[in-house]
Amino acid sequence: MGRRSKIVEEPAAVDPTGWMIDGSIPEFLLMHTYEIKYMCMLAYTFYAGMKVFKAAPADASTSYKFINMILACTGGGILVPIFINSIPVPLSTDAYPIAIFISFMIHQHFPILRDVFKKSPIVKVFIIVMYEIMRAGVVVTLTKAAAVAIPASNFSFPVFGPIFCGSIGGCGGAFLPLSKGLDPIKNGLAPNMLSACIGATLYHIFTSTSLSDGVIDAGKKAHIHVVLFFILVGLSSAFDLLAPPAKSPATTAQKKEN
């Protein structure tokens, strides 16, 4: 009888950076469950409603504020699918209109909650973290969708198209309705616009080039970094940590004398 040949088992691949996506916190940041996604979606629409109701005229009608809230919450999800010949997010995802309607009713009938948000740092951090988690998910999703839909031209992969779409996905609501023109960037890019552009650029370049070669679950790990970056920028902006330092009267007077 011949000897049985030994079956050599290949050792399982070891992921030295697997800790980035293992555990309850990464699962929350990546919105692994529908419950987490819907919770972040509600926080996203509530925070967007804060800006809508703050900017709306005092005598604005209910329909005016509601339509503006739809555009503010799904601006990027409307524009980018049109660019890549797809279905806009409000039409393809029923959960978004539901979350927008719930948040609108909260703002419309319980305006005191806006004061709670402004005066409570804990509530503000909680809402902004979930808002940025959702916004990062939108940027990553639209960047990936554009990378698939746009064919390569001068390079081996589409470069600027997905970056542009991802950037619009993270701040497109600021430009809707389109009658605003370029007024939203008249005084420069807002922090959410700049972070969307940086996040989309880094994510697309990393996942589309050899930088991600050999990285297990490169997309998820890049997504985690985009989320953390968005949270950092969002909290810094909300607590005025990105504001330029105020100039003292003495410094101003010296400049006038010179």
Tab-separated table of C-alpha atoms in Angstrom, residues 48-211:
chain	number	residue	atom	x	y	z
A	48	ALA	CA	-29.602	69.538	7.751
A	49	GLY	CA	-32.974	70.837	8.938
A	50	MET	CA	-31.175	73.024	11.469
A	51	LYS	CA	-29.559	74.914	8.612
A	52	VAL	CA	-32.779	75.099	6.583
A	53	PHE	CA	-34.922	76.523	9.382
A	54	LYS	CA	-32.168	78.949	10.382
A	55	ALA	CA	-31.882	80.348	6.854
A	56	ALA	CA	-35.611	80.345	6.031
A	57	PRO	CA	-37.447	83.699	6.247
A	58	ALA	CA	-39.738	84.106	9.228
A	59	ASP	CA	-42.811	84.271	6.993
A	60	ALA	CA	-41.797	81.324	4.776
A	61	SER	CA	-44.538	78.830	4.023
A	62	THR	CA	-44.440	75.238	5.206
A	63	SER	CA	-44.075	73.929	1.650
A	64	TYR	CA	-41.123	76.265	1.012
A	65	LYS	CA	-39.257	74.966	4.058
A	66	PHE	CA	-40.123	71.338	3.325
A	67	ILE	CA	-38.891	71.438	-0.286
A	68	ASN	CA	-35.739	73.254	0.810
A	69	MET	CA	-35.155	70.562	3.393
A	70	ILE	CA	-35.501	67.823	0.772
A	71	LEU	CA	-32.942	69.576	-1.416
A	72	ALA	CA	-30.579	70.189	1.500
A	73	CYS	CA	-30.708	66.545	2.623
A	74	THR	CA	-30.425	64.901	-0.786
A	75	GLY	CA	-28.703	67.495	-2.970
A	76	GLY	CA	-25.695	65.335	-3.792
A	77	GLY	CA	-27.916	62.286	-4.098
A	78	ILE	CA	-29.906	64.115	-6.750
A	79	LEU	CA	-27.123	65.687	-8.801
A	80	VAL	CA	-24.603	62.818	-8.913
A	81	PRO	CA	-27.046	60.120	-10.120
A	82	ILE	CA	-28.104	62.502	-12.888
A	83	PHE	CA	-24.450	62.923	-13.888
A	84	ILE	CA	-23.872	59.158	-14.097
A	85	ASN	CA	-27.276	58.314	-15.620
A	86	SER	CA	-28.738	56.687	-12.518
A	87	ILE	CA	-31.809	57.113	-10.304
A	88	PRO	CA	-31.679	59.960	-7.735
A	89	VAL	CA	-31.477	58.816	-4.124
A	90	PRO	CA	-34.856	60.254	-2.998
A	91	LEU	CA	-36.560	58.147	-5.681
A	92	SER	CA	-34.575	54.952	-5.173
A	93	THR	CA	-34.407	54.864	-1.359
A	94	ASP	CA	-37.731	55.154	0.453
A	95	ALA	CA	-36.074	55.551	3.834
A	96	TYR	CA	-34.738	59.019	2.960
A	97	PRO	CA	-38.135	60.688	2.393
A	98	ILE	CA	-39.405	59.095	5.610
A	99	ALA	CA	-36.446	60.382	7.617
A	100	ILE	CA	-36.772	63.830	6.022
A	101	PHE	CA	-40.487	63.976	6.860
A	102	ILE	CA	-39.905	62.935	10.478
A	103	SER	CA	-37.128	65.486	10.944
A	104	PHE	CA	-39.210	68.197	9.289
A	105	MET	CA	-42.136	67.551	11.638
A	106	ILE	CA	-39.767	67.705	14.610
A	107	HIS	CA	-38.414	71.077	13.484
A	108	GLN	CA	-41.858	72.384	12.590
A	109	HIS	CA	-43.699	71.422	15.775
A	110	PHE	CA	-40.910	71.101	18.355
A	111	PRO	CA	-38.537	74.013	17.647
A	112	ILE	CA	-37.351	73.858	21.238
A	113	LEU	CA	-35.216	70.867	20.235
A	114	ARG	CA	-33.088	73.221	18.142
A	115	ASP	CA	-32.325	75.172	21.306
A	116	VAL	CA	-31.450	71.932	23.089
A	117	PHE	CA	-29.025	71.146	20.268
A	118	LYS	CA	-27.408	74.575	20.510
A	119	LYS	CA	-27.057	74.600	24.304
A	120	SER	CA	-26.130	70.981	24.996
A	121	PRO	CA	-22.599	69.972	23.907
A	122	ILE	CA	-23.442	66.312	24.481
A	123	VAL	CA	-26.441	66.391	22.150
A	124	LYS	CA	-24.474	68.396	19.603
A	125	VAL	CA	-21.605	65.887	19.563
A	126	PHE	CA	-24.019	62.944	19.341
A	127	ILE	CA	-25.936	64.414	16.378
A	128	ILE	CA	-22.860	65.657	14.502
A	129	VAL	CA	-21.017	62.334	14.821
A	130	MET	CA	-23.950	60.457	13.289
A	131	TYR	CA	-24.400	63.185	10.678
A	132	GLU	CA	-20.777	62.872	9.585
A	133	ILE	CA	-20.973	59.067	9.559
A	134	MET	CA	-23.891	59.310	7.160
A	135	ARG	CA	-22.227	61.991	5.038
A	136	ALA	CA	-19.059	59.914	4.738
A	137	GLY	CA	-21.159	56.952	3.656
A	138	VAL	CA	-22.782	59.086	0.954
A	139	VAL	CA	-19.419	60.360	-0.306
A	140	VAL	CA	-17.904	56.865	-0.440
A	141	THR	CA	-20.980	55.330	-2.087
A	142	LEU	CA	-21.247	57.985	-4.796
A	143	THR	CA	-17.498	57.963	-5.415
A	144	LYS	CA	-17.576	54.198	-5.969
A	145	ALA	CA	-20.680	54.415	-8.155
A	146	ALA	CA	-19.066	57.085	-10.325
A	147	ALA	CA	-15.840	55.072	-10.611
A	148	VAL	CA	-17.859	52.158	-12.004
A	149	ALA	CA	-20.095	54.222	-14.288
A	150	ILE	CA	-17.454	56.534	-15.798
A	151	PRO	CA	-15.128	54.853	-18.318
A	152	ALA	CA	-11.382	55.456	-18.191
A	153	SER	CA	-10.000	57.913	-20.739
A	154	ASN	CA	-6.400	59.093	-20.483
A	155	PHE	CA	-5.463	56.937	-17.516
A	156	SER	CA	-6.056	53.329	-16.545
A	157	PHE	CA	-8.997	54.429	-14.382
A	158	PRO	CA	-11.283	57.483	-14.302
A	159	VAL	CA	-9.550	60.090	-12.159
A	160	PHE	CA	-11.422	63.367	-11.873
A	161	GLY	CA	-14.972	62.218	-12.561
A	162	PRO	CA	-15.402	60.104	-9.396
A	163	ILE	CA	-13.627	62.732	-7.296
A	164	PHE	CA	-15.961	65.415	-8.594
A	165	CYS	CA	-19.029	63.243	-7.993
A	166	GLY	CA	-17.894	62.315	-4.487
A	167	SER	CA	-17.244	65.958	-3.648
A	168	ILE	CA	-20.693	66.996	-4.868
A	169	GLY	CA	-22.182	64.072	-2.959
A	170	GLY	CA	-20.861	65.462	0.315
A	171	CYS	CA	-22.059	69.042	-0.121
A	172	GLY	CA	-24.449	69.162	-3.097
A	173	GLY	CA	-27.333	70.355	-0.966
A	174	ALA	CA	-25.596	73.705	-0.498
A	175	PHE	CA	-26.037	74.471	-4.218
A	176	LEU	CA	-29.724	73.579	-4.461
A	177	PRO	CA	-31.916	75.080	-5.678
A	178	LEU	CA	-29.624	75.889	-8.597
A	179	SER	CA	-30.812	79.495	-8.551
A	180	LYS	CA	-28.207	80.026	-5.799
A	181	GLY	CA	-25.492	79.851	-8.424
A	182	LEU	CA	-22.022	80.121	-6.888
A	183	ASP	CA	-23.146	82.140	-3.869
A	184	PRO	CA	-22.384	79.250	-1.447
A	185	ILE	CA	-18.667	79.558	-2.274
A	186	LYS	CA	-18.495	83.336	-2.665
A	187	ASN	CA	-16.504	83.608	0.577
A	188	GLY	CA	-14.544	80.397	0.008
A	189	LEU	CA	-15.224	76.726	0.531
A	190	ALA	CA	-17.104	75.785	3.680
A	191	PRO	CA	-15.503	73.101	5.892
A	192	ASN	CA	-17.979	70.435	4.736
A	193	MET	CA	-17.192	71.221	1.080
A	194	LEU	CA	-13.450	71.039	1.602
A	195	SER	CA	-13.665	67.837	3.649
A	196	ALA	CA	-15.889	66.201	1.001
A	197	CYS	CA	-13.374	67.022	-1.718
A	198	ILE	CA	-10.402	65.775	0.314
A	199	GLY	CA	-12.218	62.639	1.434
A	200	ALA	CA	-13.383	61.710	-2.066
A	201	THR	CA	-9.925	62.351	-3.498
A	202	LEU	CA	-8.021	60.271	-0.974
A	203	TYR	CA	-10.540	57.429	-1.028
A	204	HIS	CA	-10.630	57.202	-4.821
A	205	ILE	CA	-6.865	57.454	-5.321
A	206	PHE	CA	-6.150	54.892	-2.608
A	207	THR	CA	-8.684	52.298	-3.749
A	208	SER	CA	-8.026	52.729	-7.476
A	209	THR	CA	-4.227	52.572	-7.526
A	210	SER	CA	-1.466	50.271	-6.348
A	211	LEU	CA	-1.521	52.008	-2.964
